Every structure is written in C-alpha cells, then in structure tokens.
C-alpha cells in the first residue's frame, strides 16, 4: 500500500522496453543521438509548437537551469509559498541563477491567485536600485497541494505577469496529471496560456529519470546549452534520456499513465470520504489527496504496511482545524497503484474503526 510518492513507482514496462531497445549497438553522445532527436520532435508535436527542447535527468536541474535562463541575478522569482523551488530544492535556484531571490506568495492557499499576484506587483513595485525587481513568475501544475490551475486561471496569471514584464516558468513535474484531469490539449495549459518555459516531468509518471525543458519563448534558450554543461548536467550517453521520452510519448502512453494515477486517487478519495473520522482538506484534482486523520489510525495502518507521509499543518488553509489527536497527511497515487491497494488500505481503516481500542466509529 504505497501512497508516499509517485517517485517510488519505478518505470513503466514500455519505458523499460524502450531503454532495452536503445541499449543495442552504439550511438552518438552528448545529445546528438537519434533518440534525443526523435524525442525532441515528439515533444514539439505534443505541444503543436516549434519549441526548443532540452533533456535533463532531474526536476531540480530542469527547474533551475530554466530559471537561470530567465532571471538575472539581481531579480526576484515569484512563486507560491509552498512551491518546490522555494521549499524543496535547497538553494539550487539561487545557485544556478547566481543570486536571484525567491519570493513566496499565497502560502495559506493551495495555489496562486491573480488577485494576490496583481497586488504584489502593483503595491510592491521595485524601487531601483534599492529593491530587487521581479523577473519571473513560476507556477506549478499540479500545485504542491495537488490542485489544478484551470486554463482561465493560467491566462489571468500569465497576463498579469507579462503586463509587468515578467517571464513565466512552469514546473510541470505533474503536468501529465493536469492534462489528464482537465481533458485539454497540452498546448492549452502551456504556451497558449502564456507560459514561456515549461519543465515537463516524466519521472513521476512512468520514466526512470527524464525531464524536458521546453522553451516556447525560444529567445530565452540561447544560453541553456552552456548553462547545462557548466552545471554538469549534459549526459554523455544521452540516448538514455531520449529513449525514455520516445517510449513515454509514443501513442500517448504518458496520458494513459496519468489517467490511471488520477483515477486511483479519485477512488481512494471516494472511499475514504465514507469514513466519518477521515476529513478531506480540499477536493482531489489529480493524483494527490490531502486528509485529516486520527494519529491512532495513522499508526494502525502503518503497522499493516501502508506508506504515506504527514503534511505540515502550517500549510493548511486557515479554516481547517486539526485536533490534538489528529494529523494532516498526504496520499499520492501513481501509474502503479492498483485497486487492490486502495481496497486494502480502506479495509485496514475499517478494521481500525471497529478495533476495541478505538472509540471512533464509521
């Protein structure tokens, strides 16, 4: 019963088969291989756009290398207060950008709002040379709280950013889950919605270690090749990255994987919501589920093999109350999650509810 992270799921059989196929024979190195060329074309076709595409092996490298091409060292990068780049990538963004400052907004909400962005840019305007000027808006799709930005919300946010002279970066570690949830074309929540650079994540959704930095604003890509090499992220045997994307993108395999992960989260949400002692923090939108549950229940199901993590209570909405004997938790489903895992987990909680040591009933 693995609900800890979609990073724990390994790679899909199709992606592994693609890697095995790419393993035969010899191939050009450093991005000049046929697999990288094919993957680049597939990504361009995926977005129906002649974008500049570069492959890297980690999400942190993708985000920070992208930002290094977008922000000057004396600028700020605006993002949600819970964003991965400000909380979970150490000081890599500052290191790669050589000093750009990260500024978090809307920490108490599950995603950024147009109103707060407009307010910050209007009333917190830079006073050069004394204040750092905003240079980039970074959005995460899905957000760190597992929430979706709709097409309309994205258009509002990017329009405000562009009006104030900011570029727009998107951390798309779970971009596939967002597309699956919205039922839209990938272009509708990327370049058509005003995103300048997208970090397209495959690792959380069936790849081993493959991320693509997609420059819709091609002028911003001019220094990426040098930045990637300087940072030590130019893979010599680059076909391993290209081969993963070739299989991942083939016949919309990426979308099928994301749809399955989302459906498992929806099933888990529906079944857990039937238990009176489980409270949902906000509706499930993709493949992440946030709930309040008794600490006794957490211990009970973990003893039976369930894996998931607590979520910091200071990141919850103000109206969500957590009692002394409760905690906030996050469940993440993946392409590997099965209906049996969901049923087994729910069954363990039902067993907990009838336990003689527990006074809670369903």
PDB file of N, CA and C in Angstrom, residues 48-139:
ATOM      1  N   UNK A  48       2.284  20.910 -30.364  1.00  0.00           N
ATOM      2  CA  UNK A  48       1.941  21.570 -31.630  1.00  0.00           C
ATOM      3  C   UNK A  48       2.664  22.907 -31.729  1.00  0.00           C
ATOM      4  N   UNK A  49       3.973  22.852 -31.483  1.00  0.00           N
ATOM      5  CA  UNK A  49       4.754  24.081 -31.404  1.00  0.00           C
ATOM      6  C   UNK A  49       6.218  23.784 -31.695  1.00  0.00           C
ATOM      7  N   UNK A  50       6.859  24.662 -32.437  1.00  0.00           N
ATOM      8  CA  UNK A  50       8.278  24.515 -32.766  1.00  0.00           C
ATOM      9  C   UNK A  50       9.125  25.070 -31.630  1.00  0.00           C
ATOM     10  N   UNK A  51       9.109  24.366 -30.506  1.00  0.00           N
ATOM     11  CA  UNK A  51       9.821  24.825 -29.318  1.00  0.00           C
ATOM     12  C   UNK A  51      11.260  24.315 -29.316  1.00  0.00           C
ATOM     13  N   UNK A  52      12.092  24.963 -28.511  1.00  0.00           N
ATOM     14  CA  UNK A  52      13.435  24.453 -28.239  1.00  0.00           C
ATOM     15  C   UNK A  52      13.308  23.474 -27.076  1.00  0.00           C
ATOM     16  N   UNK A  53      13.881  22.285 -27.224  1.00  0.00           N
ATOM     17  CA  UNK A  53      13.719  21.235 -26.220  1.00  0.00           C
ATOM     18  C   UNK A  53      15.085  20.726 -25.771  1.00  0.00           C
ATOM     19  N   UNK A  54      15.254  20.603 -24.460  1.00  0.00           N
ATOM     20  CA  UNK A  54      16.493  20.072 -23.893  1.00  0.00           C
ATOM     21  C   UNK A  54      16.136  19.049 -22.820  1.00  0.00           C
ATOM     22  N   UNK A  55      16.879  17.953 -22.779  1.00  0.00           N
ATOM     23  CA  UNK A  55      16.597  16.880 -21.833  1.00  0.00           C
ATOM     24  C   UNK A  55      17.616  16.870 -20.698  1.00  0.00           C
ATOM     25  N   UNK A  56      17.110  16.670 -19.487  1.00  0.00           N
ATOM     26  CA  UNK A  56      17.960  16.531 -18.306  1.00  0.00           C
ATOM     27  C   UNK A  56      17.415  15.386 -17.462  1.00  0.00           C
ATOM     28  N   UNK A  57      18.129  15.056 -16.394  1.00  0.00           N
ATOM     29  CA  UNK A  57      17.776  13.853 -15.644  1.00  0.00           C
ATOM     30  C   UNK A  57      16.994  14.097 -14.365  1.00  0.00           C
ATOM     31  N   UNK A  58      16.941  15.337 -13.871  1.00  0.00           N
ATOM     32  CA  UNK A  58      16.224  15.596 -12.625  1.00  0.00           C
ATOM     33  C   UNK A  58      15.343  16.833 -12.728  1.00  0.00           C
ATOM     34  N   UNK A  59      14.333  16.863 -11.879  1.00  0.00           N
ATOM     35  CA  UNK A  59      13.435  18.003 -11.861  1.00  0.00           C
ATOM     36  C   UNK A  59      14.095  19.265 -11.351  1.00  0.00           C
ATOM     37  N   UNK A  60      14.962  19.128 -10.352  1.00  0.00           N
ATOM     38  CA  UNK A  60      15.670  20.297  -9.837  1.00  0.00           C
ATOM     39  C   UNK A  60      16.566  20.902 -10.905  1.00  0.00           C
ATOM     40  N   UNK A  61      17.264  20.053 -11.651  1.00  0.00           N
ATOM     41  CA  UNK A  61      18.105  20.551 -12.745  1.00  0.00           C
ATOM     42  C   UNK A  61      17.255  21.260 -13.789  1.00  0.00           C
ATOM     43  N   UNK A  62      16.120  20.664 -14.131  1.00  0.00           N
ATOM     44  CA  UNK A  62      15.243  21.269 -15.135  1.00  0.00           C
ATOM     45  C   UNK A  62      14.774  22.645 -14.687  1.00  0.00           C
ATOM     46  N   UNK A  63      14.228  22.719 -13.479  1.00  0.00           N
ATOM     47  CA  UNK A  63      13.716  23.996 -12.978  1.00  0.00           C
ATOM     48  C   UNK A  63      14.804  25.060 -12.892  1.00  0.00           C
ATOM     49  N   UNK A  64      15.918  24.686 -12.290  1.00  0.00           N
ATOM     50  CA  UNK A  64      16.942  25.691 -12.001  1.00  0.00           C
ATOM     51  C   UNK A  64      17.710  26.120 -13.241  1.00  0.00           C
ATOM     52  N   UNK A  65      17.950  25.197 -14.165  1.00  0.00           N
ATOM     53  CA  UNK A  65      18.583  25.585 -15.418  1.00  0.00           C
ATOM     54  C   UNK A  65      17.651  26.481 -16.229  1.00  0.00           C
ATOM     55  N   UNK A  66      16.361  26.153 -16.221  1.00  0.00           N
ATOM     56  CA  UNK A  66      15.393  27.004 -16.921  1.00  0.00           C
ATOM     57  C   UNK A  66      15.384  28.403 -16.327  1.00  0.00           C
ATOM     58  N   UNK A  67      15.315  28.477 -15.005  1.00  0.00           N
ATOM     59  CA  UNK A  67      15.270  29.778 -14.337  1.00  0.00           C
ATOM     60  C   UNK A  67      16.553  30.574 -14.555  1.00  0.00           C
ATOM     61  N   UNK A  68      17.676  29.872 -14.699  1.00  0.00           N
ATOM     62  CA  UNK A  68      18.944  30.569 -14.931  1.00  0.00           C
ATOM     63  C   UNK A  68      18.955  31.283 -16.271  1.00  0.00           C
ATOM     64  N   UNK A  69      18.098  30.832 -17.181  1.00  0.00           N
ATOM     65  CA  UNK A  69      17.987  31.473 -18.495  1.00  0.00           C
ATOM     66  C   UNK A  69      16.909  32.548 -18.522  1.00  0.00           C
ATOM     67  N   UNK A  70      16.175  32.677 -17.425  1.00  0.00           N
ATOM     68  CA  UNK A  70      15.032  33.581 -17.396  1.00  0.00           C
ATOM     69  C   UNK A  70      15.216  34.759 -16.452  1.00  0.00           C
ATOM     70  N   UNK A  71      15.964  34.554 -15.379  1.00  0.00           N
ATOM     71  CA  UNK A  71      16.098  35.582 -14.342  1.00  0.00           C
ATOM     72  C   UNK A  71      17.531  36.076 -14.238  1.00  0.00           C
ATOM     73  N   UNK A  72      17.688  37.358 -14.048  1.00  0.00           N
ATOM     74  CA  UNK A  72      19.004  37.936 -13.777  1.00  0.00           C
ATOM     75  C   UNK A  72      19.315  37.794 -12.289  1.00  0.00           C
ATOM     76  N   UNK A  73      20.586  37.805 -11.913  1.00  0.00           N
ATOM     77  CA  UNK A  73      20.957  37.620 -10.503  1.00  0.00           C
ATOM     78  C   UNK A  73      20.355  38.661  -9.567  1.00  0.00           C
ATOM     79  N   UNK A  74      20.036  39.844 -10.079  1.00  0.00           N
ATOM     80  CA  UNK A  74      19.511  40.929  -9.236  1.00  0.00           C
ATOM     81  C   UNK A  74      17.981  40.972  -9.214  1.00  0.00           C
ATOM     82  N   UNK A  75      17.335  39.973  -9.815  1.00  0.00           N
ATOM     83  CA  UNK A  75      15.876  39.956  -9.866  1.00  0.00           C
ATOM     84  C   UNK A  75      15.284  38.977  -8.859  1.00  0.00           C
ATOM     85  N   UNK A  76      13.961  39.013  -8.748  1.00  0.00           N
ATOM     86  CA  UNK A  76      13.248  38.050  -7.917  1.00  0.00           C
ATOM     87  C   UNK A  76      12.438  37.110  -8.797  1.00  0.00           C
ATOM     88  N   UNK A  77      12.212  35.926  -8.264  1.00  0.00           N
ATOM     89  CA  UNK A  77      11.363  34.924  -8.900  1.00  0.00           C
ATOM     90  C   UNK A  77      10.156  34.735  -7.990  1.00  0.00           C
ATOM     91  N   UNK A  78       8.981  35.099  -8.464  1.00  0.00           N
ATOM     92  CA  UNK A  78       7.764  34.961  -7.672  1.00  0.00           C
ATOM     93  C   UNK A  78       7.192  33.566  -7.849  1.00  0.00           C
ATOM     94  N   UNK A  79       6.754  32.970  -6.753  1.00  0.00           N
ATOM     95  CA  UNK A  79       6.179  31.624  -6.813  1.00  0.00           C
ATOM     96  C   UNK A  79       5.226  31.447  -5.645  1.00  0.00           C
ATOM     97  N   UNK A  80       4.513  30.346  -5.635  1.00  0.00           N
ATOM     98  CA  UNK A  80       3.657  30.033  -4.496  1.00  0.00           C
ATOM     99  C   UNK A  80       4.543  29.743  -3.290  1.00  0.00           C
ATOM    100  N   UNK A  81       4.049  30.076  -2.113  1.00  0.00           N
ATOM    101  CA  UNK A  81       4.829  29.881  -0.904  1.00  0.00           C
ATOM    102  C   UNK A  81       5.160  28.442  -0.594  1.00  0.00           C
ATOM    103  N   UNK A  82       4.425  27.496  -1.201  1.00  0.00           N
ATOM    104  CA  UNK A  82       4.698  26.079  -0.995  1.00  0.00           C
ATOM    105  C   UNK A  82       5.425  25.447  -2.181  1.00  0.00           C
ATOM    106  N   UNK A  83       5.812  26.248  -3.154  1.00  0.00           N
ATOM    107  CA  UNK A  83       6.397  25.707  -4.384  1.00  0.00           C
ATOM    108  C   UNK A  83       7.653  24.891  -4.106  1.00  0.00           C
ATOM    109  N   UNK A  84       7.866  23.901  -4.953  1.00  0.00           N
ATOM    110  CA  UNK A  84       9.030  23.030  -4.820  1.00  0.00           C
ATOM    111  C   UNK A  84      10.324  23.831  -4.901  1.00  0.00           C
ATOM    112  N   UNK A  85      10.365  24.824  -5.783  1.00  0.00           N
ATOM    113  CA  UNK A  85      11.609  25.560  -5.976  1.00  0.00           C
ATOM    114  C   UNK A  85      12.014  26.375  -4.754  1.00  0.00           C
ATOM    115  N   UNK A  86      11.055  26.748  -3.917  1.00  0.00           N
ATOM    116  CA  UNK A  86      11.382  27.566  -2.749  1.00  0.00           C
ATOM    117  C   UNK A  86      11.532  26.737  -1.481  1.00  0.00           C
ATOM    118  N   UNK A  87      10.964  25.519  -1.467  1.00  0.00           N
ATOM    119  CA  UNK A  87      10.988  24.700  -0.258  1.00  0.00           C
ATOM    120  C   UNK A  87      11.798  23.417  -0.365  1.00  0.00           C
ATOM    121  N   UNK A  88      11.916  22.856  -1.546  1.00  0.00           N
ATOM    122  CA  UNK A  88      12.476  21.511  -1.660  1.00  0.00           C
ATOM    123  C   UNK A  88      13.626  21.375  -2.651  1.00  0.00           C
ATOM    124  N   UNK A  89      14.220  22.481  -3.030  1.00  0.00           N
ATOM    125  CA  UNK A  89      15.366  22.410  -3.937  1.00  0.00           C
ATOM    126  C   UNK A  89      16.565  23.136  -3.341  1.00  0.00           C
ATOM    127  N   UNK A  90      16.642  23.085  -1.990  1.00  0.00           N
ATOM    128  CA  UNK A  90      17.710  23.712  -1.230  1.00  0.00           C
ATOM    129  C   UNK A  90      17.905  25.148  -1.727  1.00  0.00           C
ATOM    130  N   UNK A  91      19.127  25.522  -2.055  1.00  0.00           N
ATOM    131  CA  UNK A  91      19.370  26.845  -2.638  1.00  0.00           C
ATOM    132  C   UNK A  91      19.807  26.708  -4.092  1.00  0.00           C
ATOM    133  N   UNK A  92      19.382  25.617  -4.727  1.00  0.00           N
ATOM    134  CA  UNK A  92      19.760  25.401  -6.129  1.00  0.00           C
ATOM    135  C   UNK A  92      19.278  26.522  -7.049  1.00  0.00           C
ATOM    136  N   UNK A  93      18.052  27.026  -6.890  1.00  0.00           N
ATOM    137  CA  UNK A  93      17.631  28.129  -7.766  1.00  0.00           C
ATOM    138  C   UNK A  93      18.535  29.354  -7.630  1.00  0.00           C
ATOM    139  N   UNK A  94      18.887  29.698  -6.388  1.00  0.00           N
ATOM    140  CA  UNK A  94      19.784  30.832  -6.180  1.00  0.00           C
ATOM    141  C   UNK A  94      21.172  30.550  -6.759  1.00  0.00           C
ATOM    142  N   UNK A  95      21.619  29.314  -6.608  1.00  0.00           N
ATOM    143  CA  UNK A  95      22.943  28.935  -7.113  1.00  0.00           C
ATOM    144  C   UNK A  95      22.998  29.008  -8.638  1.00  0.00           C
ATOM    145  N   UNK A  96      22.010  28.421  -9.291  1.00  0.00           N
ATOM    146  CA  UNK A  96      22.018  28.372 -10.749  1.00  0.00           C
ATOM    147  C   UNK A  96      21.795  29.750 -11.368  1.00  0.00           C
ATOM    148  N   UNK A  97      20.970  30.574 -10.709  1.00  0.00           N
ATOM    149  CA  UNK A  97      20.713  31.924 -11.235  1.00  0.00           C
ATOM    150  C   UNK A  97      21.759  32.930 -10.761  1.00  0.00           C
ATOM    151  N   UNK A  98      22.686  32.459  -9.935  1.00  0.00           N
ATOM    152  CA  UNK A  98      23.757  33.290  -9.379  1.00  0.00           C
ATOM    153  C   UNK A  98      23.228  34.411  -8.494  1.00  0.00           C
ATOM    154  N   UNK A  99      22.097  34.129  -7.830  1.00  0.00           N
ATOM    155  CA  UNK A  99      21.649  35.074  -6.821  1.00  0.00           C
ATOM    156  C   UNK A  99      20.223  35.557  -6.882  1.00  0.00           C
ATOM    157  N   UNK A 100      19.459  35.179  -7.884  1.00  0.00           N
ATOM    158  CA  UNK A 100      18.063  35.623  -7.947  1.00  0.00           C
ATOM    159  C   UNK A 100      17.320  35.167  -6.693  1.00  0.00           C
ATOM    160  N   UNK A 101      16.498  36.044  -6.150  1.00  0.00           N
ATOM    161  CA  UNK A 101      15.807  35.769  -4.892  1.00  0.00           C
ATOM    162  C   UNK A 101      14.424  35.190  -5.153  1.00  0.00           C
ATOM    163  N   UNK A 102      14.062  34.164  -4.384  1.00  0.00           N
ATOM    164  CA  UNK A 102      12.735  33.562  -4.478  1.00  0.00           C
ATOM    165  C   UNK A 102      11.800  34.248  -3.491  1.00  0.00           C
ATOM    166  N   UNK A 103      10.614  34.600  -3.954  1.00  0.00           N
ATOM    167  CA  UNK A 103       9.608  35.256  -3.114  1.00  0.00           C
ATOM    168  C   UNK A 103       8.325  34.439  -3.183  1.00  0.00           C
ATOM    169  N   UNK A 104       7.883  33.941  -2.025  1.00  0.00           N
ATOM    170  CA  UNK A 104       6.685  33.109  -1.977  1.00  0.00           C
ATOM    171  C   UNK A 104       5.431  33.915  -1.690  1.00  0.00           C
ATOM    172  N   UNK A 105       4.355  33.597  -2.397  1.00  0.00           N
ATOM    173  CA  UNK A 105       3.065  34.266  -2.221  1.00  0.00           C
ATOM    174  C   UNK A 105       1.985  33.231  -1.913  1.00  0.00           C
ATOM    175  N   UNK A 106       0.904  33.664  -1.275  1.00  0.00           N
ATOM    176  CA  UNK A 106      -0.289  32.825  -1.068  1.00  0.00           C
ATOM    177  C   UNK A 106       0.008  31.500  -0.374  1.00  0.00           C
ATOM    178  N   UNK A 107       0.883  31.492   0.614  1.00  0.00           N
ATOM    179  CA  UNK A 107       1.252  30.244   1.279  1.00  0.00           C
ATOM    180  C   UNK A 107       0.065  29.553   1.936  1.00  0.00           C
ATOM    181  N   UNK A 108      -0.944  30.339   2.336  1.00  0.00           N
ATOM    182  CA  UNK A 108      -2.086  29.769   3.046  1.00  0.00           C
ATOM    183  C   UNK A 108      -3.130  29.189   2.101  1.00  0.00           C
ATOM    184  N   UNK A 109      -2.940  29.348   0.796  1.00  0.00           N
ATOM    185  CA  UNK A 109      -3.871  28.828  -0.204  1.00  0.00           C
ATOM    186  C   UNK A 109      -3.207  27.699  -0.986  1.00  0.00           C
ATOM    187  N   UNK A 110      -4.006  26.821  -1.619  1.00  0.00           N
ATOM    188  CA  UNK A 110      -3.409  25.698  -2.354  1.00  0.00           C
ATOM    189  C   UNK A 110      -2.789  26.075  -3.693  1.00  0.00           C
ATOM    190  N   UNK A 111      -3.027  27.311  -4.151  1.00  0.00           N
ATOM    191  CA  UNK A 111      -2.421  27.762  -5.400  1.00  0.00           C
ATOM    192  C   UNK A 111      -2.445  29.285  -5.450  1.00  0.00           C
ATOM    193  N   UNK A 112      -1.666  29.847  -6.352  1.00  0.00           N
ATOM    194  CA  UNK A 112      -1.600  31.295  -6.509  1.00  0.00           C
ATOM    195  C   UNK A 112      -2.907  31.850  -7.058  1.00  0.00           C
ATOM    196  N   UNK A 113      -3.224  33.073  -6.665  1.00  0.00           N
ATOM    197  CA  UNK A 113      -4.406  33.739  -7.207  1.00  0.00           C
ATOM    198  C   UNK A 113      -3.976  34.983  -7.982  1.00  0.00           C
ATOM    199  N   UNK A 114      -4.775  35.320  -8.977  1.00  0.00           N
ATOM    200  CA  UNK A 114      -4.487  36.506  -9.784  1.00  0.00           C
ATOM    201  C   UNK A 114      -4.524  37.768  -8.924  1.00  0.00           C
ATOM    202  N   UNK A 115      -5.437  37.792  -7.965  1.00  0.00           N
ATOM    203  CA  UNK A 115      -5.577  38.977  -7.115  1.00  0.00           C
ATOM    204  C   UNK A 115      -4.317  39.234  -6.298  1.00  0.00           C
ATOM    205  N   UNK A 116      -3.763  38.186  -5.708  1.00  0.00           N
ATOM    206  CA  UNK A 116      -2.569  38.373  -4.880  1.00  0.00           C
ATOM    207  C   UNK A 116      -1.355  38.727  -5.728  1.00  0.00           C
ATOM    208  N   UNK A 117      -1.264  38.147  -6.921  1.00  0.00           N
ATOM    209  CA  UNK A 117      -0.153  38.475  -7.813  1.00  0.00           C
ATOM    210  C   UNK A 117      -0.228  39.937  -8.241  1.00  0.00           C
ATOM    211  N   UNK A 118      -1.420  40.369  -8.625  1.00  0.00           N
ATOM    212  CA  UNK A 118      -1.615  41.762  -9.036  1.00  0.00           C
ATOM    213  C   UNK A 118      -1.296  42.712  -7.887  1.00  0.00           C
ATOM    214  N   UNK A 119      -1.738  42.357  -6.699  1.00  0.00           N
ATOM    215  CA  UNK A 119      -1.485  43.202  -5.529  1.00  0.00           C
ATOM    216  C   UNK A 119       0.005  43.315  -5.256  1.00  0.00           C
ATOM    217  N   UNK A 120       0.700  42.179  -5.320  1.00  0.00           N
ATOM    218  CA  UNK A 120       2.137  42.196  -5.048  1.00  0.00           C
ATOM    219  C   UNK A 120       2.883  43.045  -6.070  1.00  0.00           C
ATOM    220  N   UNK A 121       2.524  42.886  -7.334  1.00  0.00           N
ATOM    221  CA  UNK A 121       3.225  43.614  -8.388  1.00  0.00           C
ATOM    222  C   UNK A 121       2.855  45.096  -8.418  1.00  0.00           C
ATOM    223  N   UNK A 122       1.642  45.397  -7.986  1.00  0.00           N
ATOM    224  CA  UNK A 122       1.191  46.790  -8.018  1.00  0.00           C
ATOM    225  C   UNK A 122       1.660  47.591  -6.811  1.00  0.00           C
ATOM    226  N   UNK A 123       1.607  46.959  -5.628  1.00  0.00           N
ATOM    227  CA  UNK A 123       1.927  47.681  -4.405  1.00  0.00           C
ATOM    228  C   UNK A 123       3.326  47.374  -3.881  1.00  0.00           C
ATOM    229  N   UNK A 124       3.915  46.327  -4.435  1.00  0.00           N
ATOM    230  CA  UNK A 124       5.278  46.005  -4.014  1.00  0.00           C
ATOM    231  C   UNK A 124       6.245  46.267  -5.141  1.00  0.00           C
ATOM    232  N   UNK A 125       5.961  47.313  -5.909  1.00  0.00           N
ATOM    233  CA  UNK A 125       6.788  47.624  -7.072  1.00  0.00           C
ATOM    234  C   UNK A 125       8.216  47.941  -6.653  1.00  0.00           C
ATOM    235  N   UNK A 126       9.142  47.535  -7.478  1.00  0.00           N
ATOM    236  CA  UNK A 126      10.551  47.743  -7.181  1.00  0.00           C
ATOM    237  C   UNK A 126      10.914  49.222  -7.204  1.00  0.00           C
ATOM    238  N   UNK A 127      11.811  49.598  -6.318  1.00  0.00           N
ATOM    239  CA  UNK A 127      12.342  50.960  -6.254  1.00  0.00           C
ATOM    240  C   UNK A 127      13.832  50.876  -6.575  1.00  0.00           C
ATOM    241  N   UNK A 128      14.149  50.801  -7.868  1.00  0.00           N
ATOM    242  CA  UNK A 128      15.546  50.599  -8.248  1.00  0.00           C
ATOM    243  C   UNK A 128      16.397  51.808  -7.875  1.00  0.00           C
ATOM    244  N   UNK A 129      17.653  51.571  -7.494  1.00  0.00           N
ATOM    245  CA  UNK A 129      18.316  50.258  -7.433  1.00  0.00           C
ATOM    246  C   UNK A 129      18.229  49.616  -6.062  1.00  0.00           C
ATOM    247  N   UNK A 130      17.330  50.118  -5.210  1.00  0.00           N
ATOM    248  CA  UNK A 130      17.291  49.656  -3.825  1.00  0.00           C
ATOM    249  C   UNK A 130      16.529  48.346  -3.645  1.00  0.00           C
ATOM    250  N   UNK A 131      15.534  48.099  -4.478  1.00  0.00           N
ATOM    251  CA  UNK A 131      14.728  46.879  -4.362  1.00  0.00           C
ATOM    252  C   UNK A 131      14.951  45.986  -5.569  1.00  0.00           C
ATOM    253  N   UNK A 132      14.890  44.690  -5.316  1.00  0.00           N
ATOM    254  CA  UNK A 132      15.026  43.735  -6.420  1.00  0.00           C
ATOM    255  C   UNK A 132      13.759  43.747  -7.264  1.00  0.00           C
ATOM    256  N   UNK A 133      13.919  43.805  -8.559  1.00  0.00           N
ATOM    257  CA  UNK A 133      12.761  43.834  -9.449  1.00  0.00           C
ATOM    258  C   UNK A 133      12.314  42.411  -9.780  1.00  0.00           C
ATOM    259  N   UNK A 134      11.007  42.160  -9.842  1.00  0.00           N
ATOM    260  CA  UNK A 134      10.515  40.838 -10.239  1.00  0.00           C
ATOM    261  C   UNK A 134      10.886  40.549 -11.690  1.00  0.00           C
ATOM    262  N   UNK A 135      11.364  39.342 -11.935  1.00  0.00           N
ATOM    263  CA  UNK A 135      11.747  38.973 -13.292  1.00  0.00           C
ATOM    264  C   UNK A 135      11.013  37.777 -13.845  1.00  0.00           C
ATOM    265  N   UNK A 136      10.576  36.879 -12.938  1.00  0.00           N
ATOM    266  CA  UNK A 136       9.945  35.633 -13.374  1.00  0.00           C
ATOM    267  C   UNK A 136       8.793  35.282 -12.445  1.00  0.00           C
ATOM    268  N   UNK A 137       7.719  34.779 -13.006  1.00  0.00           N
ATOM    269  CA  UNK A 137       6.645  34.139 -12.251  1.00  0.00           C
ATOM    270  C   UNK A 137       6.750  32.648 -12.504  1.00  0.00           C
ATOM    271  N   UNK A 138       6.864  31.871 -11.435  1.00  0.00           N
ATOM    272  CA  UNK A 138       6.923  30.414 -11.562  1.00  0.00           C
ATOM    273  C   UNK A 138       5.633  29.797 -11.037  1.00  0.00           C
ATOM    274  N   UNK A 139       4.990  28.995 -11.862  1.00  0.00           N
ATOM    275  CA  UNK A 139       3.759  28.292 -11.491  1.00  0.00           C
ATOM    276  C   UNK A 139       4.024  26.791 -11.479  1.00  0.00           C
TER     277      UNK A 139
END
